[in-house]
Amino acid sequence: MNNSTHTVFQSRQTIVKKQTVNLGVTLDLVFSRHPVYSRMIEELGFTREDFKTVGDLSLLPVTSKSDFISRPEDYRLDSTGLASEEVAVWDVMHKTGTTTGKPAPF
């Protein structure tokens, strides 16, 4: 058996546990700092407690390309006050290229 501590070499149970912890951290940020999703979740009547696993994300409607394209900045997490490492992750790493040549947040 491989003794590596890298996630890909862990048991499925360990991987799911790590995913669940990471999802919780991300959802805490989304609920408190994401303009579109925090508003959508409130309008749909959900609370943070409704989302415990990756499977719970299916409760949310799919975001359409037209919604995103019409107001991409609304899909940017508010990183004000986050640690500089987190700001780098959310403001730099969570962007994608577009046909316009302008990076879009996601």
Short mmCIF file of N, CA, C and O in Angstrom, two decimals:
data_model
loop_
_atom_site.label_atom_id
_atom_site.label_comp_id
_atom_site.label_asym_id
_atom_site.label_seq_id
_atom_site.Cartn_x
_atom_site.Cartn_y
_atom_site.Cartn_z
N MET A 1 0.84 -1.19 0.00
CA MET A 1 0.00 0.00 0.00
C MET A 1 0.88 1.24 0.00
O MET A 1 1.90 1.29 0.65
N ASN A 2 0.46 2.27 -0.71
CA ASN A 2 1.19 3.52 -0.79
C ASN A 2 1.00 4.30 0.52
O ASN A 2 -0.11 4.49 0.97
N ASN A 3 2.10 4.75 1.10
CA ASN A 3 2.04 5.49 2.37
C ASN A 3 2.00 7.00 2.17
O ASN A 3 2.17 7.74 3.12
N SER A 4 1.80 7.44 0.95
CA SER A 4 1.75 8.88 0.66
C SER A 4 0.58 9.52 1.38
O SER A 4 -0.49 8.93 1.54
N THR A 5 0.77 10.75 1.80
CA THR A 5 -0.32 11.49 2.44
C THR A 5 -1.13 12.29 1.43
O THR A 5 -2.10 12.93 1.79
N HIS A 6 -0.73 12.27 0.16
CA HIS A 6 -1.46 13.00 -0.87
C HIS A 6 -2.89 12.44 -0.96
O HIS A 6 -3.10 11.24 -0.88
N THR A 7 -3.83 13.30 -1.14
CA THR A 7 -5.24 12.93 -1.14
C THR A 7 -5.57 11.80 -2.11
O THR A 7 -6.36 10.92 -1.79
N VAL A 8 -4.98 11.81 -3.29
CA VAL A 8 -5.35 10.79 -4.29
C VAL A 8 -5.01 9.38 -3.84
O VAL A 8 -5.55 8.42 -4.38
N PHE A 9 -4.15 9.23 -2.85
CA PHE A 9 -3.77 7.92 -2.36
C PHE A 9 -4.53 7.52 -1.09
O PHE A 9 -4.25 6.49 -0.49
N GLN A 10 -5.48 8.34 -0.69
CA GLN A 10 -6.25 8.05 0.52
C GLN A 10 -7.47 7.21 0.19
O GLN A 10 -7.87 7.08 -0.97
N SER A 11 -8.10 6.68 1.20
CA SER A 11 -9.32 5.90 1.01
C SER A 11 -10.45 6.81 0.55
O SER A 11 -10.42 8.03 0.77
N ARG A 12 -11.44 6.22 -0.08
CA ARG A 12 -12.60 7.00 -0.53
C ARG A 12 -13.24 7.73 0.65
O ARG A 12 -13.61 8.88 0.55
N GLN A 13 -13.34 7.05 1.78
CA GLN A 13 -13.94 7.65 2.97
C GLN A 13 -13.16 8.89 3.41
O GLN A 13 -13.74 9.92 3.75
N THR A 14 -11.84 8.82 3.39
CA THR A 14 -11.00 9.96 3.77
C THR A 14 -11.16 11.10 2.78
O THR A 14 -11.24 12.27 3.17
N ILE A 15 -11.19 10.76 1.50
CA ILE A 15 -11.35 11.80 0.46
C ILE A 15 -12.69 12.51 0.61
O ILE A 15 -12.75 13.74 0.57
N VAL A 16 -13.77 11.77 0.80
CA VAL A 16 -15.09 12.36 0.96
C VAL A 16 -15.12 13.25 2.20
O VAL A 16 -15.69 14.35 2.18
N LYS A 17 -14.48 12.82 3.27
CA LYS A 17 -14.43 13.63 4.50
C LYS A 17 -13.71 14.96 4.23
O LYS A 17 -14.18 16.02 4.64
N LYS A 18 -12.57 14.90 3.51
CA LYS A 18 -11.84 16.13 3.18
C LYS A 18 -12.66 17.02 2.26
O LYS A 18 -12.69 18.24 2.43
N GLN A 19 -13.33 16.42 1.28
CA GLN A 19 -14.18 17.20 0.38
C GLN A 19 -15.29 17.90 1.14
O GLN A 19 -15.60 19.06 0.87
N THR A 20 -15.87 17.21 2.09
CA THR A 20 -16.97 17.78 2.87
C THR A 20 -16.48 18.96 3.71
O THR A 20 -17.16 19.99 3.79
N VAL A 21 -15.31 18.83 4.32
CA VAL A 21 -14.74 19.93 5.09
C VAL A 21 -14.46 21.12 4.18
O VAL A 21 -14.82 22.27 4.48
N ASN A 22 -13.83 20.87 3.02
CA ASN A 22 -13.51 21.95 2.08
C ASN A 22 -14.77 22.61 1.53
O ASN A 22 -14.83 23.83 1.36
N LEU A 23 -15.79 21.80 1.26
CA LEU A 23 -17.06 22.34 0.79
C LEU A 23 -17.65 23.26 1.84
O LEU A 23 -18.15 24.34 1.52
N GLY A 24 -17.59 22.86 3.10
CA GLY A 24 -18.12 23.69 4.18
C GLY A 24 -17.45 25.05 4.25
O GLY A 24 -18.12 26.08 4.40
N VAL A 25 -16.14 25.08 4.10
CA VAL A 25 -15.39 26.34 4.11
C VAL A 25 -15.84 27.21 2.94
O VAL A 25 -16.11 28.42 3.10
N THR A 26 -15.96 26.62 1.77
CA THR A 26 -16.38 27.36 0.58
C THR A 26 -17.81 27.87 0.74
O THR A 26 -18.10 29.04 0.44
N LEU A 27 -18.71 27.04 1.24
CA LEU A 27 -20.09 27.47 1.42
C LEU A 27 -20.23 28.58 2.44
O LEU A 27 -21.05 29.48 2.28
N ASP A 28 -19.42 28.54 3.51
CA ASP A 28 -19.45 29.63 4.48
C ASP A 28 -19.12 30.95 3.80
O ASP A 28 -19.76 31.97 4.05
N LEU A 29 -18.15 30.93 2.91
CA LEU A 29 -17.78 32.14 2.16
C LEU A 29 -18.90 32.56 1.21
O LEU A 29 -19.24 33.74 1.11
N VAL A 30 -19.46 31.60 0.51
CA VAL A 30 -20.52 31.89 -0.46
C VAL A 30 -21.74 32.49 0.24
O VAL A 30 -22.30 33.49 -0.21
N PHE A 31 -22.15 31.90 1.35
CA PHE A 31 -23.33 32.40 2.06
C PHE A 31 -23.13 33.83 2.56
O PHE A 31 -24.07 34.60 2.62
N SER A 32 -21.92 34.17 2.93
CA SER A 32 -21.70 35.50 3.50
C SER A 32 -21.13 36.52 2.52
O SER A 32 -21.21 37.72 2.78
N ARG A 33 -20.57 36.08 1.38
CA ARG A 33 -19.81 37.01 0.55
C ARG A 33 -20.10 36.96 -0.95
O ARG A 33 -19.45 37.66 -1.71
N HIS A 34 -21.02 36.13 -1.39
CA HIS A 34 -21.25 36.03 -2.83
C HIS A 34 -22.59 36.67 -3.17
O HIS A 34 -23.64 36.19 -2.77
N PRO A 35 -22.56 37.77 -3.95
CA PRO A 35 -23.79 38.52 -4.21
C PRO A 35 -24.91 37.69 -4.84
O PRO A 35 -26.04 37.72 -4.36
N VAL A 36 -24.63 36.96 -5.88
CA VAL A 36 -25.68 36.23 -6.60
C VAL A 36 -26.16 35.04 -5.79
O VAL A 36 -27.37 34.87 -5.58
N TYR A 37 -25.24 34.21 -5.35
CA TYR A 37 -25.66 32.97 -4.69
C TYR A 37 -26.24 33.21 -3.31
O TYR A 37 -27.18 32.52 -2.91
N SER A 38 -25.73 34.16 -2.56
CA SER A 38 -26.32 34.41 -1.24
C SER A 38 -27.75 34.92 -1.40
O SER A 38 -28.65 34.53 -0.66
N ARG A 39 -27.99 35.78 -2.40
CA ARG A 39 -29.34 36.27 -2.67
C ARG A 39 -30.25 35.13 -3.15
O ARG A 39 -31.38 34.98 -2.69
N MET A 40 -29.74 34.31 -4.07
CA MET A 40 -30.52 33.20 -4.62
C MET A 40 -30.90 32.22 -3.51
O MET A 40 -32.06 31.77 -3.43
N ILE A 41 -29.96 31.89 -2.66
CA ILE A 41 -30.20 30.92 -1.58
C ILE A 41 -31.27 31.46 -0.63
O ILE A 41 -32.17 30.73 -0.21
N GLU A 42 -31.19 32.75 -0.32
CA GLU A 42 -32.18 33.35 0.57
C GLU A 42 -33.56 33.35 -0.09
O GLU A 42 -34.57 32.99 0.54
N GLU A 43 -33.62 33.73 -1.38
CA GLU A 43 -34.90 33.76 -2.09
C GLU A 43 -35.54 32.38 -2.18
O GLU A 43 -36.76 32.25 -2.17
N LEU A 44 -34.72 31.34 -2.27
CA LEU A 44 -35.23 29.97 -2.36
C LEU A 44 -35.58 29.40 -0.99
O LEU A 44 -36.13 28.31 -0.88
N GLY A 45 -35.25 30.15 0.08
CA GLY A 45 -35.61 29.75 1.42
C GLY A 45 -34.67 28.75 2.07
O GLY A 45 -35.02 28.09 3.05
N PHE A 46 -33.45 28.65 1.54
CA PHE A 46 -32.47 27.73 2.11
C PHE A 46 -31.65 28.43 3.19
O PHE A 46 -31.55 29.65 3.22
N THR A 47 -31.07 27.63 4.07
CA THR A 47 -30.12 28.13 5.05
C THR A 47 -28.82 27.36 4.86
O THR A 47 -28.78 26.34 4.15
N ARG A 48 -27.78 27.80 5.52
CA ARG A 48 -26.48 27.12 5.42
C ARG A 48 -26.59 25.66 5.84
O ARG A 48 -25.94 24.79 5.26
N GLU A 49 -27.46 25.37 6.79
CA GLU A 49 -27.61 24.01 7.29
C GLU A 49 -28.19 23.05 6.25
O GLU A 49 -28.10 21.84 6.40
N ASP A 50 -28.80 23.58 5.19
CA ASP A 50 -29.35 22.74 4.13
C ASP A 50 -28.28 22.15 3.23
O ASP A 50 -28.57 21.27 2.43
N PHE A 51 -27.06 22.64 3.34
CA PHE A 51 -25.97 22.21 2.46
C PHE A 51 -24.84 21.60 3.28
O PHE A 51 -24.02 22.31 3.85
N LYS A 52 -24.83 20.28 3.32
CA LYS A 52 -23.80 19.57 4.10
C LYS A 52 -22.88 18.74 3.23
O LYS A 52 -21.75 18.47 3.60
N THR A 53 -23.38 18.30 2.07
CA THR A 53 -22.59 17.45 1.18
C THR A 53 -22.60 18.00 -0.24
O THR A 53 -23.44 18.85 -0.57
N VAL A 54 -21.71 17.49 -1.05
CA VAL A 54 -21.67 17.89 -2.46
C VAL A 54 -23.02 17.63 -3.12
O VAL A 54 -23.50 18.42 -3.93
N GLY A 55 -23.66 16.53 -2.76
CA GLY A 55 -24.97 16.19 -3.33
C GLY A 55 -26.03 17.25 -3.07
O GLY A 55 -26.95 17.42 -3.87
N ASP A 56 -25.90 17.97 -1.97
CA ASP A 56 -26.87 19.02 -1.64
C ASP A 56 -26.83 20.19 -2.62
O ASP A 56 -27.79 20.95 -2.72
N LEU A 57 -25.75 20.33 -3.35
CA LEU A 57 -25.65 21.43 -4.31
C LEU A 57 -26.69 21.30 -5.42
O LEU A 57 -27.04 22.28 -6.07
N SER A 58 -27.21 20.09 -5.61
CA SER A 58 -28.23 19.89 -6.64
C SER A 58 -29.54 20.60 -6.29
O SER A 58 -30.43 20.72 -7.13
N LEU A 59 -29.66 21.10 -5.07
CA LEU A 59 -30.83 21.88 -4.68
C LEU A 59 -30.87 23.24 -5.39
O LEU A 59 -31.93 23.85 -5.51
N LEU A 60 -29.71 23.69 -5.83
CA LEU A 60 -29.62 25.00 -6.47
C LEU A 60 -29.87 24.91 -7.96
O LEU A 60 -29.48 23.94 -8.61
N PRO A 61 -30.52 25.93 -8.53
CA PRO A 61 -30.71 25.93 -9.98
C PRO A 61 -29.37 26.14 -10.69
O PRO A 61 -28.44 26.72 -10.14
N VAL A 62 -29.30 25.66 -11.91
CA VAL A 62 -28.09 25.83 -12.71
C VAL A 62 -28.00 27.29 -13.14
O VAL A 62 -29.00 27.91 -13.51
N THR A 63 -26.81 27.85 -13.09
CA THR A 63 -26.59 29.21 -13.56
C THR A 63 -26.43 29.17 -15.08
O THR A 63 -25.61 28.42 -15.60
N SER A 64 -27.21 29.96 -15.77
CA SER A 64 -27.14 29.96 -17.23
C SER A 64 -25.99 30.86 -17.69
O SER A 64 -25.58 31.80 -17.00
N LYS A 65 -25.49 30.55 -18.86
CA LYS A 65 -24.42 31.36 -19.44
C LYS A 65 -24.91 32.79 -19.64
O LYS A 65 -24.17 33.74 -19.37
N SER A 66 -26.14 32.97 -20.07
CA SER A 66 -26.65 34.33 -20.31
C SER A 66 -26.72 35.13 -19.01
O SER A 66 -26.44 36.33 -19.01
N ASP A 67 -27.10 34.49 -17.90
CA ASP A 67 -27.11 35.19 -16.61
C ASP A 67 -25.70 35.65 -16.24
O ASP A 67 -25.49 36.78 -15.82
N PHE A 68 -24.76 34.73 -16.40
CA PHE A 68 -23.38 35.05 -16.05
C PHE A 68 -22.82 36.14 -16.97
O PHE A 68 -22.23 37.12 -16.49
N ILE A 69 -23.00 36.01 -18.24
CA ILE A 69 -22.45 36.97 -19.21
C ILE A 69 -23.05 38.36 -19.01
O ILE A 69 -22.38 39.36 -19.18
N SER A 70 -24.32 38.41 -18.62
CA SER A 70 -24.97 39.72 -18.47
C SER A 70 -24.43 40.52 -17.29
O SER A 70 -24.51 41.74 -17.29
N ARG A 71 -23.87 39.85 -16.30
CA ARG A 71 -23.32 40.57 -15.13
C ARG A 71 -22.24 39.74 -14.43
O ARG A 71 -22.40 39.32 -13.28
N PRO A 72 -21.12 39.53 -15.11
CA PRO A 72 -20.07 38.67 -14.54
C PRO A 72 -19.51 39.15 -13.21
O PRO A 72 -19.14 38.34 -12.37
N GLU A 73 -19.45 40.44 -12.99
CA GLU A 73 -18.89 40.95 -11.72
C GLU A 73 -19.76 40.58 -10.53
O GLU A 73 -19.26 40.50 -9.41
N ASP A 74 -21.05 40.35 -10.77
CA ASP A 74 -21.93 39.91 -9.67
C ASP A 74 -21.58 38.50 -9.20
O ASP A 74 -22.03 38.07 -8.15
N TYR A 75 -20.82 37.78 -10.03
CA TYR A 75 -20.45 36.41 -9.68
C TYR A 75 -19.08 36.35 -9.00
O TYR A 75 -18.53 35.29 -8.81
N ARG A 76 -18.55 37.48 -8.63
CA ARG A 76 -17.26 37.54 -7.94
C ARG A 76 -17.50 37.57 -6.43
O ARG A 76 -18.30 38.35 -5.92
N LEU A 77 -16.77 36.72 -5.73
CA LEU A 77 -16.85 36.68 -4.28
C LEU A 77 -16.26 37.97 -3.71
O LEU A 77 -15.23 38.45 -4.18
N ASP A 78 -16.91 38.56 -2.72
CA ASP A 78 -16.37 39.74 -2.04
C ASP A 78 -15.22 39.28 -1.14
O ASP A 78 -15.44 38.63 -0.13
N SER A 79 -14.01 39.63 -1.52
CA SER A 79 -12.84 39.16 -0.77
C SER A 79 -12.33 40.17 0.25
O SER A 79 -11.29 39.97 0.87
N THR A 80 -13.08 41.25 0.46
CA THR A 80 -12.69 42.26 1.43
C THR A 80 -12.48 41.64 2.80
O THR A 80 -13.34 40.94 3.33
N GLY A 81 -11.30 41.89 3.38
CA GLY A 81 -11.02 41.42 4.72
C GLY A 81 -10.51 39.99 4.82
O GLY A 81 -10.17 39.55 5.91
N LEU A 82 -10.46 39.27 3.72
CA LEU A 82 -9.91 37.92 3.76
C LEU A 82 -8.39 37.97 3.87
O LEU A 82 -7.77 38.97 3.49
N ALA A 83 -7.79 36.90 4.34
CA ALA A 83 -6.33 36.81 4.39
C ALA A 83 -5.78 36.93 2.97
O ALA A 83 -6.45 36.54 2.00
N SER A 84 -4.58 37.47 2.83
CA SER A 84 -4.01 37.72 1.50
C SER A 84 -3.95 36.45 0.65
O SER A 84 -4.13 36.51 -0.57
N GLU A 85 -3.71 35.30 1.26
CA GLU A 85 -3.68 34.04 0.51
C GLU A 85 -5.06 33.73 -0.08
O GLU A 85 -5.17 33.29 -1.21
N GLU A 86 -6.10 33.98 0.70
CA GLU A 86 -7.46 33.74 0.20
C GLU A 86 -7.83 34.74 -0.88
O GLU A 86 -8.51 34.38 -1.85
N VAL A 87 -7.39 35.97 -0.73
CA VAL A 87 -7.65 36.97 -1.77
C VAL A 87 -7.02 36.53 -3.08
O VAL A 87 -7.65 36.62 -4.15
N ALA A 88 -5.82 36.03 -3.04
CA ALA A 88 -5.15 35.55 -4.25
C ALA A 88 -5.93 34.42 -4.89
O ALA A 88 -6.11 34.37 -6.11
N VAL A 89 -6.44 33.52 -4.07
CA VAL A 89 -7.22 32.40 -4.60
C VAL A 89 -8.48 32.90 -5.28
O VAL A 89 -8.78 32.54 -6.41
N TRP A 90 -9.24 33.75 -4.60
CA TRP A 90 -10.53 34.17 -5.14
C TRP A 90 -10.41 35.25 -6.21
O TRP A 90 -11.21 35.28 -7.15
N ASP A 91 -9.45 36.16 -6.12
CA ASP A 91 -9.36 37.25 -7.08
C ASP A 91 -8.49 36.92 -8.29
O ASP A 91 -8.60 37.56 -9.32
N VAL A 92 -7.62 35.95 -8.16
CA VAL A 92 -6.70 35.63 -9.26
C VAL A 92 -6.99 34.25 -9.83
O VAL A 92 -7.17 34.10 -11.04
N MET A 93 -7.04 33.25 -8.98
CA MET A 93 -7.14 31.88 -9.47
C MET A 93 -8.53 31.53 -10.00
O MET A 93 -8.66 30.70 -10.89
N HIS A 94 -9.58 32.11 -9.45
CA HIS A 94 -10.93 31.77 -9.88
C HIS A 94 -11.39 32.70 -11.00
O HIS A 94 -12.38 33.41 -10.89
N LYS A 95 -10.67 32.64 -12.09
CA LYS A 95 -11.02 33.39 -13.30
C LYS A 95 -10.80 32.49 -14.49
O LYS A 95 -10.01 31.56 -14.44
N THR A 96 -11.50 32.77 -15.54
CA THR A 96 -11.33 31.99 -16.75
C THR A 96 -11.21 32.95 -17.93
O THR A 96 -11.69 34.07 -17.88
N GLY A 97 -10.59 32.49 -18.97
CA GLY A 97 -10.50 33.28 -20.19
C GLY A 97 -11.83 33.32 -20.91
O GLY A 97 -12.67 32.45 -20.72
N THR A 98 -12.03 34.32 -21.72
CA THR A 98 -13.26 34.43 -22.50
C THR A 98 -12.89 34.77 -23.93
O THR A 98 -11.76 35.11 -24.23
N THR A 99 -13.87 34.70 -24.80
CA THR A 99 -13.62 35.05 -26.20
C THR A 99 -13.34 36.54 -26.37
O THR A 99 -12.79 36.96 -27.38
N THR A 100 -13.71 37.34 -25.36
CA THR A 100 -13.44 38.77 -25.44
C THR A 100 -12.01 39.10 -25.05
O THR A 100 -11.55 40.21 -25.25
N GLY A 101 -11.32 38.13 -24.47
CA GLY A 101 -9.95 38.36 -23.99
C GLY A 101 -9.90 38.90 -22.58
O GLY A 101 -8.83 39.09 -22.02
N LYS A 102 -11.05 39.17 -21.99
CA LYS A 102 -11.12 39.66 -20.60
C LYS A 102 -11.37 38.48 -19.68
O LYS A 102 -12.26 37.68 -19.92
N PRO A 103 -10.58 38.36 -18.59
CA PRO A 103 -10.85 37.27 -17.65
C PRO A 103 -12.19 37.46 -16.96
O PRO A 103 -12.58 38.58 -16.66
N ALA A 104 -12.89 36.38 -16.76
CA ALA A 104 -14.20 36.44 -16.10
C ALA A 104 -14.12 35.67 -14.79
O ALA A 104 -13.57 34.59 -14.75
N PRO A 105 -14.70 36.22 -13.73
CA PRO A 105 -14.71 35.49 -12.45
C PRO A 105 -15.65 34.31 -12.53
O PRO A 105 -16.61 34.30 -13.29
N PHE A 106 -15.35 33.29 -11.76
CA PHE A 106 -16.29 32.16 -11.64
C PHE A 106 -16.21 31.60 -10.25
O PHE A 106 -15.36 31.89 -9.49
#
